[in-house]
Short mmCIF file of C-alpha atoms in Angstrom, two decimals:
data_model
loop_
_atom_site.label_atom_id
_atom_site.label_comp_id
_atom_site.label_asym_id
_atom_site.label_seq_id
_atom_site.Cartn_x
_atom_site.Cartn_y
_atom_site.Cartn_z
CA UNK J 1 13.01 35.74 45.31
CA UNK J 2 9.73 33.96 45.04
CA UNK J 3 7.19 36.66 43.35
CA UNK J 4 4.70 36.41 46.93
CA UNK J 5 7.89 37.36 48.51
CA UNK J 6 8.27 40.10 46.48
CA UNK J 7 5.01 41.38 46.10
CA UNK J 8 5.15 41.96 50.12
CA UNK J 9 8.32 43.45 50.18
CA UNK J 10 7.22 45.76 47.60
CA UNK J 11 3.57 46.67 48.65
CA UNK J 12 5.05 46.97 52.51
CA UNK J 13 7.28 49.97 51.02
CA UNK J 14 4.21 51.37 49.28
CA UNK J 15 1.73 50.46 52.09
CA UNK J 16 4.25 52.43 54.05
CA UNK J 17 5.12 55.55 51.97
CA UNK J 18 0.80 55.94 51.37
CA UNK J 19 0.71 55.69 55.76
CA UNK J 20 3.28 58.60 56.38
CA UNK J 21 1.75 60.18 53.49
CA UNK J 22 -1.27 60.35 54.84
CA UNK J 23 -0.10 60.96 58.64
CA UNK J 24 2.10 63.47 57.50
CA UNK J 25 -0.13 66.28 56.44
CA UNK J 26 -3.99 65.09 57.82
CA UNK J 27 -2.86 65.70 61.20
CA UNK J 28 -2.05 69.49 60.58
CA UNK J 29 -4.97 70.59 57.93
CA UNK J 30 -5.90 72.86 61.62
CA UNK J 31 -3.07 74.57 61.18
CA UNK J 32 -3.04 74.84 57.28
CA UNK J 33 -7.04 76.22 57.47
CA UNK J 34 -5.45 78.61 59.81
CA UNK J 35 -2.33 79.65 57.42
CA UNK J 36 -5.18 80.27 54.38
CA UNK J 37 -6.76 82.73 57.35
CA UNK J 38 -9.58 81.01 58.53
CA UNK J 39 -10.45 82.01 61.93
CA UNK J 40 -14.20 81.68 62.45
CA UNK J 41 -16.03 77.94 62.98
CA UNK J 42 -11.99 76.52 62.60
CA UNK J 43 -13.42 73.38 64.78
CA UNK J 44 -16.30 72.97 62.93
CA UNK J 45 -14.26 73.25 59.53
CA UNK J 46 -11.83 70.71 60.72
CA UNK J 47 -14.40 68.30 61.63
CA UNK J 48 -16.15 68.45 58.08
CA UNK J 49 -12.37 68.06 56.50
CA UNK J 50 -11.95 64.93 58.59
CA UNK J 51 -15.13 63.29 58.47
CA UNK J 52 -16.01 63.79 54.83
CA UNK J 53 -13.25 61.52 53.20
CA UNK J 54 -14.28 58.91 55.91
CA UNK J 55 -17.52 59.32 54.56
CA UNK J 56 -16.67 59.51 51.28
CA UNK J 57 -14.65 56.13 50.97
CA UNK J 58 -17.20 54.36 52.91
CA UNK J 59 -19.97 55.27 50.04
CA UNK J 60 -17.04 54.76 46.94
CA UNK J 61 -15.02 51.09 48.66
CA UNK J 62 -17.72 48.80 47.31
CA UNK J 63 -17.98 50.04 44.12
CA UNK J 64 -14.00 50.01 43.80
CA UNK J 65 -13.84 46.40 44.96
CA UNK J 66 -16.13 45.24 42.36
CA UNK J 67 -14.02 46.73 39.68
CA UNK J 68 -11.06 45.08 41.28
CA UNK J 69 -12.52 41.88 40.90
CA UNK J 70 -13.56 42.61 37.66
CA UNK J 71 -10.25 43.91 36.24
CA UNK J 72 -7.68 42.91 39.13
CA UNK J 73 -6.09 44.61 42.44
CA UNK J 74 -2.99 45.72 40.97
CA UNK J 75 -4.89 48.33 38.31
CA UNK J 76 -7.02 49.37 41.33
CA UNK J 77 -3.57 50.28 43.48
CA UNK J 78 -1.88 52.32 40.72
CA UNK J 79 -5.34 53.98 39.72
CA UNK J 80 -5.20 55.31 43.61
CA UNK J 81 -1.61 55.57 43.92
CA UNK J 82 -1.76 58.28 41.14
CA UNK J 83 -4.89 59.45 42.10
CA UNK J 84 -3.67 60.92 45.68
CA UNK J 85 -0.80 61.92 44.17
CA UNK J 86 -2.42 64.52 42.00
CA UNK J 87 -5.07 65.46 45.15
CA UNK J 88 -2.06 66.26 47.19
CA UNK J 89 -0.36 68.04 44.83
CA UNK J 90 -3.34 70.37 43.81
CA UNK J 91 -3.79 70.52 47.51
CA UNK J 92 -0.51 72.51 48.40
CA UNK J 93 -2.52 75.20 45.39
CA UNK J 94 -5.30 75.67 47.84
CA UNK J 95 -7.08 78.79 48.60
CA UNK J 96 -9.97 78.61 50.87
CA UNK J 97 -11.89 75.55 53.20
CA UNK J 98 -14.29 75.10 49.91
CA UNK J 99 -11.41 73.82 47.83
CA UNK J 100 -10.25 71.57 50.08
CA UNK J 101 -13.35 69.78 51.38
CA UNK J 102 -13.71 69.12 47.03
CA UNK J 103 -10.29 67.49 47.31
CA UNK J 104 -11.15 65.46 50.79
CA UNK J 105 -14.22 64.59 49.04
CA UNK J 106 -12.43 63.32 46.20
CA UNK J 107 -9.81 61.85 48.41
CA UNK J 108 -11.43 59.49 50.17
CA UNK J 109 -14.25 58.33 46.64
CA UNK J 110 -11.44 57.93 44.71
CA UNK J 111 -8.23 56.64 46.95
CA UNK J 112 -8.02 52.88 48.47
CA UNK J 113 -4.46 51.99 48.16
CA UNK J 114 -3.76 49.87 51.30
CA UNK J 115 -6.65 48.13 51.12
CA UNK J 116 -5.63 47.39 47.70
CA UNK J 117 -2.29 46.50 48.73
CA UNK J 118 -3.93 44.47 51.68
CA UNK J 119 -6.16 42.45 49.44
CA UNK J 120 -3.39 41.66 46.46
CA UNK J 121 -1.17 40.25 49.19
CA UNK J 122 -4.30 38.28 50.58
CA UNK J 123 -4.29 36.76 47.22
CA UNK J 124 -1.07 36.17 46.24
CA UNK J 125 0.34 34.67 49.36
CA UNK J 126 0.79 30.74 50.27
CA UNK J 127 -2.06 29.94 52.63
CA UNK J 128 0.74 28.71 55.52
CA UNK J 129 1.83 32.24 54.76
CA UNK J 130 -1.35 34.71 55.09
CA UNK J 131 -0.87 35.30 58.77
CA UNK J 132 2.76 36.27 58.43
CA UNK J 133 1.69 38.43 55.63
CA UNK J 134 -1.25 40.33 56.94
CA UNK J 135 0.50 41.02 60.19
CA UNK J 136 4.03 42.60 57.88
CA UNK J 137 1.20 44.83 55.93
CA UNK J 138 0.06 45.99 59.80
CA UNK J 139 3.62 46.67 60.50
CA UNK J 140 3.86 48.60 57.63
CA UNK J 141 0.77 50.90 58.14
CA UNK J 142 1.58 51.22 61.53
CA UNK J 143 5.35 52.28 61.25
CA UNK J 144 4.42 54.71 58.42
CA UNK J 145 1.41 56.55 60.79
CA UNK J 146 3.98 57.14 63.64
CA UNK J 147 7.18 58.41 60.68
CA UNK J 148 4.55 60.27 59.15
CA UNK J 149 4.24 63.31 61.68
CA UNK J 150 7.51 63.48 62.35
CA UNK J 151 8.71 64.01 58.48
CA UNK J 152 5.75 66.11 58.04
CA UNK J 153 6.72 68.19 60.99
CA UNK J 154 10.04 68.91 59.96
CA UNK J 155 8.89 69.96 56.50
CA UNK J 156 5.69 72.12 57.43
CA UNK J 157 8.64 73.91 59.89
CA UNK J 158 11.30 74.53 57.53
CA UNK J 159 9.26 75.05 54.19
CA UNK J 160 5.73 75.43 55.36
CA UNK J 161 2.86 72.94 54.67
CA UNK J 162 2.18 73.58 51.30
CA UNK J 163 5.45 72.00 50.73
CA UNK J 164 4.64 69.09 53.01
CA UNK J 165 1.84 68.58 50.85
CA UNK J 166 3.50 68.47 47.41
CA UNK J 167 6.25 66.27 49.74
CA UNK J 168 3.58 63.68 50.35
CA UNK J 169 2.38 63.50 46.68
CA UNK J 170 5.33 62.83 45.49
CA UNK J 171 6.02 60.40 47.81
CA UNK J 172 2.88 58.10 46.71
CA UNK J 173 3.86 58.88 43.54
CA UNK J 174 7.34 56.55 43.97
CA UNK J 175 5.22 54.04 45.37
CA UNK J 176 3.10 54.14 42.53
CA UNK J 177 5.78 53.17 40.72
CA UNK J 178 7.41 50.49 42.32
CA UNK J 179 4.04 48.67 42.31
CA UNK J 180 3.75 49.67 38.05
CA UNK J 181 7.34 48.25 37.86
CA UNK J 182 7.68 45.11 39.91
CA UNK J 183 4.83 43.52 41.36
CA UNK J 184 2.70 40.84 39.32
CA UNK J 185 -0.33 39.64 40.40
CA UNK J 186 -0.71 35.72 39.47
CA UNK J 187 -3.31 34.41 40.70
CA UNK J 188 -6.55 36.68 39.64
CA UNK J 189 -9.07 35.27 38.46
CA UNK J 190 -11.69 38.10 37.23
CA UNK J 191 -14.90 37.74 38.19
CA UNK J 192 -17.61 36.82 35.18
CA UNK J 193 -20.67 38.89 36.52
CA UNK J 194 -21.26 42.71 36.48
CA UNK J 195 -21.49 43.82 40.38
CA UNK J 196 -23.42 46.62 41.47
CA UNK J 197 -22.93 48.07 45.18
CA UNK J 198 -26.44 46.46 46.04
CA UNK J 199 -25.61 43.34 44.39
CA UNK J 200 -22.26 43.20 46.40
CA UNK J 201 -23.74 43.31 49.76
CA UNK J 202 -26.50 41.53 48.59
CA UNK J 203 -23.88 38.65 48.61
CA UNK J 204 -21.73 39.70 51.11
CA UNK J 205 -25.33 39.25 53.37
CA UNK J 206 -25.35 35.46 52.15
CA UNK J 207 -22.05 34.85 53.56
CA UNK J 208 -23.05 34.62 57.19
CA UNK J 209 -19.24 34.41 58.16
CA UNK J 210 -17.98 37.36 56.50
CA UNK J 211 -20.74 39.24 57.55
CA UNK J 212 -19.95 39.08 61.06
CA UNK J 213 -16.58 39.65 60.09
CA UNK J 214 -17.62 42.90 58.66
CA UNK J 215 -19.98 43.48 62.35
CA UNK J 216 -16.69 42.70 64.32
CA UNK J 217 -14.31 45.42 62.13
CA UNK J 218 -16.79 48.11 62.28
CA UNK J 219 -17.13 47.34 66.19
CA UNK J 220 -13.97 46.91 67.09
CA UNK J 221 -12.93 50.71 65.34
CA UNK J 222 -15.64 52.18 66.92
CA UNK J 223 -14.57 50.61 69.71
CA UNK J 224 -10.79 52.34 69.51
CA UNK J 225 -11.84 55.24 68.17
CA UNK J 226 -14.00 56.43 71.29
CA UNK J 227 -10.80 57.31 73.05
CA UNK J 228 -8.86 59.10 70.12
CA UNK J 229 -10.24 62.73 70.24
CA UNK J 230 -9.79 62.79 74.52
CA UNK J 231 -6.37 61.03 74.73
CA UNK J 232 -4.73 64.20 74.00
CA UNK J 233 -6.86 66.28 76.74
CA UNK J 234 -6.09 62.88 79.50
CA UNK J 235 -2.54 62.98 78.61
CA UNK J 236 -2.53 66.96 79.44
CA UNK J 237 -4.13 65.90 83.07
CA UNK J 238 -1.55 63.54 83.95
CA UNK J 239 1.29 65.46 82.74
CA UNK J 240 -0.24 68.84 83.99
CA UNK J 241 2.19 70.60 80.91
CA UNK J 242 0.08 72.00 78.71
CA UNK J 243 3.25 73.26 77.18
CA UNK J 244 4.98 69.66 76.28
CA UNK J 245 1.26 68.22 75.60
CA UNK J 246 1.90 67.66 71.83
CA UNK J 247 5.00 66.41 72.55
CA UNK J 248 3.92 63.77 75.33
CA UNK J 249 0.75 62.99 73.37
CA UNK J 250 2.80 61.71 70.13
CA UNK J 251 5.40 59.79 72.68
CA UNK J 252 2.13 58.20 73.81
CA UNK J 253 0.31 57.74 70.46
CA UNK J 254 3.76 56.59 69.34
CA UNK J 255 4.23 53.54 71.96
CA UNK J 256 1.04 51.59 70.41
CA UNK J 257 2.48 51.36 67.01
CA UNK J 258 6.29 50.26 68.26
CA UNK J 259 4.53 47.54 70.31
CA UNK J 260 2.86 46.53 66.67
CA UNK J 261 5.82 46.72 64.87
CA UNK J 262 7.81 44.59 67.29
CA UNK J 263 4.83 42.22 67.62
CA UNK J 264 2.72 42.31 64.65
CA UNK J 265 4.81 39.39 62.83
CA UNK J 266 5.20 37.10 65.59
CA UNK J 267 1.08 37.18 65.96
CA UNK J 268 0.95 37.04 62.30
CA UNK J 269 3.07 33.91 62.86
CA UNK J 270 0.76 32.03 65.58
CA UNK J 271 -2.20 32.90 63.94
CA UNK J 272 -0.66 30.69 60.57
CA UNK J 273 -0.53 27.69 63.40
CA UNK J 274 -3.56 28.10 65.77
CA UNK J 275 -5.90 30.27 63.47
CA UNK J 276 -6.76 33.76 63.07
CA UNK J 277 -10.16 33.67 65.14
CA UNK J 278 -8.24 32.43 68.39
CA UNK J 279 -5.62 35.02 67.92
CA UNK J 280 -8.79 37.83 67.33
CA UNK J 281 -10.19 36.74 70.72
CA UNK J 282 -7.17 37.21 72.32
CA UNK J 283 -6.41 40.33 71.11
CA UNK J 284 -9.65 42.15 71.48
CA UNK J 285 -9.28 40.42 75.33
CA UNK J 286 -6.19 42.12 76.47
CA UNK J 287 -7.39 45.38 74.22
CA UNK J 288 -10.49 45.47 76.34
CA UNK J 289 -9.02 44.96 79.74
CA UNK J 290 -6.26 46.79 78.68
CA UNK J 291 -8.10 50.20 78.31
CA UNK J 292 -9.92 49.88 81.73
CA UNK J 293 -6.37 49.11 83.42
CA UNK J 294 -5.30 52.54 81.95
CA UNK J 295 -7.93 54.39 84.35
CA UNK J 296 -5.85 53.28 87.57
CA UNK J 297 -2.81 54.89 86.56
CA UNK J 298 -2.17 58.54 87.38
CA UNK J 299 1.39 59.34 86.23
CA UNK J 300 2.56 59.38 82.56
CA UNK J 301 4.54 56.55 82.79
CA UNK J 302 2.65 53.84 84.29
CA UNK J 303 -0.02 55.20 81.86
CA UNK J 304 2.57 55.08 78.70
CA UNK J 305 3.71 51.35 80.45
CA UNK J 306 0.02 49.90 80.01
CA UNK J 307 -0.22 51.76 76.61
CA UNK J 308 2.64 49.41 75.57
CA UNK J 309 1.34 46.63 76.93
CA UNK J 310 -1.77 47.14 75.08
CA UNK J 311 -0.29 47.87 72.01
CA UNK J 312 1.77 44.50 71.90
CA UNK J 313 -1.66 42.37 72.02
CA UNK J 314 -4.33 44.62 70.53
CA UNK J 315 -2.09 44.60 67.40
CA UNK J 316 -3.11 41.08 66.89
CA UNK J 317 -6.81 42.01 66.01
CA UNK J 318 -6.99 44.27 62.66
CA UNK J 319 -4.31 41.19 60.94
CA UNK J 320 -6.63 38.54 61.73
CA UNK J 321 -9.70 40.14 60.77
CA UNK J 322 -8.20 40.83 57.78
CA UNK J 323 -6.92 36.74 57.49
CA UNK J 324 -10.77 35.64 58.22
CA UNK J 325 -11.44 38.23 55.36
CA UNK J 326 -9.21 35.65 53.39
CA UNK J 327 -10.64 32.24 54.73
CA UNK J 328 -14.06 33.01 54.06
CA UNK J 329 -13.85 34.45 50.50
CA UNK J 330 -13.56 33.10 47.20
CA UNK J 331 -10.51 34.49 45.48
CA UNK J 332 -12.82 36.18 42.71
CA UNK J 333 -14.73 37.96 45.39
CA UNK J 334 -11.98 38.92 47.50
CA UNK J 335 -11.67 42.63 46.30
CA UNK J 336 -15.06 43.55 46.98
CA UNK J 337 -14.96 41.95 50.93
CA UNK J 338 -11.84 43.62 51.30
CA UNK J 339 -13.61 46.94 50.17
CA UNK J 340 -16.42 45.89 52.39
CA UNK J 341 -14.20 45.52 55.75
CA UNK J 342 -12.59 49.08 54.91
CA UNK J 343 -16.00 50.47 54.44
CA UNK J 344 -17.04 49.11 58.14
CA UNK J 345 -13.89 50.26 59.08
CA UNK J 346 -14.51 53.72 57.67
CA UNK J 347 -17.55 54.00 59.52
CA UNK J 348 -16.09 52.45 62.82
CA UNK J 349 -13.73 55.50 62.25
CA UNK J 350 -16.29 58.31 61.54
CA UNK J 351 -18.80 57.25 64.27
CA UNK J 352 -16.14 56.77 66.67
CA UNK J 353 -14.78 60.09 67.82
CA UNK J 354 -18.37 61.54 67.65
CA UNK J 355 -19.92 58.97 70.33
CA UNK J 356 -16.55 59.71 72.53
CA UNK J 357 -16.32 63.48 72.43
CA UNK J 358 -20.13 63.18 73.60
CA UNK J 359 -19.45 60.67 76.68
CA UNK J 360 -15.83 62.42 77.71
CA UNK J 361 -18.99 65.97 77.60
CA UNK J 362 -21.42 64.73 79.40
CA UNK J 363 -19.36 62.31 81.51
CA UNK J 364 -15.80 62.04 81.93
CA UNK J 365 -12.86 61.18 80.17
CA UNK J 366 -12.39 57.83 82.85
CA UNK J 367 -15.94 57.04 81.38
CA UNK J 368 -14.71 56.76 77.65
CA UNK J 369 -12.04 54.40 78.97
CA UNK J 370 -14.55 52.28 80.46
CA UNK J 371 -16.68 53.06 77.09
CA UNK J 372 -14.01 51.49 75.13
CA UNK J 373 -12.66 48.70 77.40
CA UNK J 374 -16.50 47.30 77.32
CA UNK J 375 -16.98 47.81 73.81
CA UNK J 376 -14.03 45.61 72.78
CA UNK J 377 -15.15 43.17 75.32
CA UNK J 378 -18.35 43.08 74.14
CA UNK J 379 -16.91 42.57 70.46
CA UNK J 380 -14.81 39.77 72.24
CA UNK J 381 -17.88 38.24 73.30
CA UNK J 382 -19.19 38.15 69.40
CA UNK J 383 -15.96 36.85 67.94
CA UNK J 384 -15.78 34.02 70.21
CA UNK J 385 -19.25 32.86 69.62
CA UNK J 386 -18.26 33.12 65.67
CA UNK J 387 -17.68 29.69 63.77
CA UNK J 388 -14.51 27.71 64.35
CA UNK J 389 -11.43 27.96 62.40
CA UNK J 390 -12.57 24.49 61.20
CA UNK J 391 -15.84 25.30 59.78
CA UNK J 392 -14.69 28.53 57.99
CA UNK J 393 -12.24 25.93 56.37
CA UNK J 394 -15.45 24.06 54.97
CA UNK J 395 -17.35 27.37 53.73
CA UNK J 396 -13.77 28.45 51.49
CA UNK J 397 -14.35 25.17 50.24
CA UNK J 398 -17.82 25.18 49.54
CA UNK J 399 -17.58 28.27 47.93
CA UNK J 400 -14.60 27.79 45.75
#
């Protein structure tokens, strides 16, 4: 098997395992504050414990991408794979809220795995080839966020959530492995100059291209996380079960990231032919008009229908933002823009949920909808004014 080949096989099983990981016990720190008897403020805890890694790996990503460019992407994966291993691991030991903000904290300066994974794969891969690539590492993230409750569900309810905990560290910890044991980076070339955070966006600025690239990933999850903390509560309406609600809501939640899985590749495909910024248009297109056709809909399943529907184009955009990340880097700077687009990513996904739990309060929840559908629009409108495939061709050159 040719190594590229490998490398994605490899770092989709890891990319993978660190998803359910993650999905696997994030989704239920609620109900573990609750277990260590914390009662008072519970919302307000559970917002600090989700924002602050968010937070946290937004400040830490550029500083980890220069090192990875310095000393390659492969060290950088291992250093995190281990690294959340041992935070989830000391955080089945927990105590009290205190101790586990410390280990969110740490979590998210310290952690960067997939986008490790992401960018080594960016780098290794034939250039007929990054499409295909970049959309299998989507498939991969996305199949291991809708495994991930379920296995952590089962073992929270059987052995409690400490368990699930010390489950999910030592599942990164087997990916850590098979990325120690078997997959070679080739083509790194380290970069000669000493980067400081400043100095990274300083040239991240002078590439025009990637930094609308960055503008267009921080939009577009801000854009898709308006919706995520009133799905739930819109799901309850149209079901009118409060009973099933969890139940319905991760059918629902669950139907986006099938529709990736099955689709992902085949996008990843036709971007490789007719270029990743017609495929982003696209994308963020149908994902725009595919949140305002939601509001129509008053049963559950034309609702879960269009969610499909949605699913199988809006998977399209986060693969080819992530190709464009590719076109219009040098390989020697490609670990710090990668760290760069999951920094504006990180923020997309801490300022998202804020802006649409205050619309779906002093609106409605039909108004987030409308929020989001115009907001991805809107980022449509920016990515199709960006330069052609062609020209982004001539800046790789340029700068290479």
């Amino acid at each position: 098997m040719e190594s590229w080949k490998r490398n994605l096989f490899l770092l989709w099983i890891g990319s993978f395992i660190t998803s359910a990981s993650y999905s696997m016990v994030i989704p239920f720190l609620p109900l573990f504050l609750l277990q260590m008897g914390v009662h008072d403020h519970i919302e307000m805890w559970s917002g600090i414990l989700f924002s602050s890694a968010f937070l946290a790996g937004a400040i830490a990503s550029p500083f980890w991408g220069a090192v990875a460019d310095r000393y390659g992407r492969k060290p950088m994966i291992v250093r995190a794979g281990f690294v959340l291993f041992v935070i989830y691991i000391l955080t089945s030991f927990v105590t009290n809220p205190y101790e586990l903000l410390i280990l969110r904290i740490l979590q998210g300066l310290l952690s960067g795995f997939i986008p490790g994974a992401i960018a080594l794969v960016g780098t290794n891969t034939p250039e007929e080839k990054i499409g295909y690539s970049m959309s299998m590492m989507a498939t991969a993230t996305a199949s291991g966020s809708i495994m991930g409750p379920l296995i952590g569900g089962i073992i929270a309810h059987l052995w409690g959530n400490r368990i699930a905990f010390a489950s999910a560290g030592i599942l990164v910890l087997f990916a850590t492995l098979l990325v120690v044991f078997w997959v070679t980076e080739e083509k790194f070339v380290p970069s000669k100059v000493r980067s400081s955070i400043l100095g990274t966006l300083k040239l991240a600025g002078q590439n025009r291209l990637l930094f609308r690239i960055l503008l267009l990933t921080l939009l577009t999850q801000f854009s898709i996380m308006t919706i995520e903390p009133v799905l739930p509560l819109y799901i309850v309406q149209l079901s009118g079960n409060v009973k099933d609600a969890s139940l319905l809501a991760g059918i629902v939640f669950s139907l986006v990231g099938i529709a990736g899985i099955l689709f992902a590749p085949q996008w990843g495909k036709l971007a490789d032919k007719i270029g990743f910024r017609k495929i982003l248009v696209i994308g963020l297109l149908v994902g725009g008009l595919g949140n305002i056709a939601q509001i129509p809909f008053h049963s559950i399943w034309g609702f879960s229908i269009v969610r499909f529907i949605y699913g199988a184009f809006f998977c399209a955009v986060f693969p080819a933002l992530n190709g464009l990340v590719v076109r219009t880097t040098s390989i020697e700077f490609r670990g710090r823009a990668f760290s760069l687009n999951q920094t504006a990513n990180q923020i997309g996904g801490m300022l998202g949920p804020l802006v649409g739990g205050e619309i779906s309060g002093i609106f409605s929840i039909h108004t987030v909808f409308w929020a989001t559908g115009l907001l991805l629009l809107l980022t449509m409108g920016l990515a199709y004014r960006s330069e052609k495939d062609s020209q982004i061709n001539t800046h790789l050159e340029q700068t290479n």
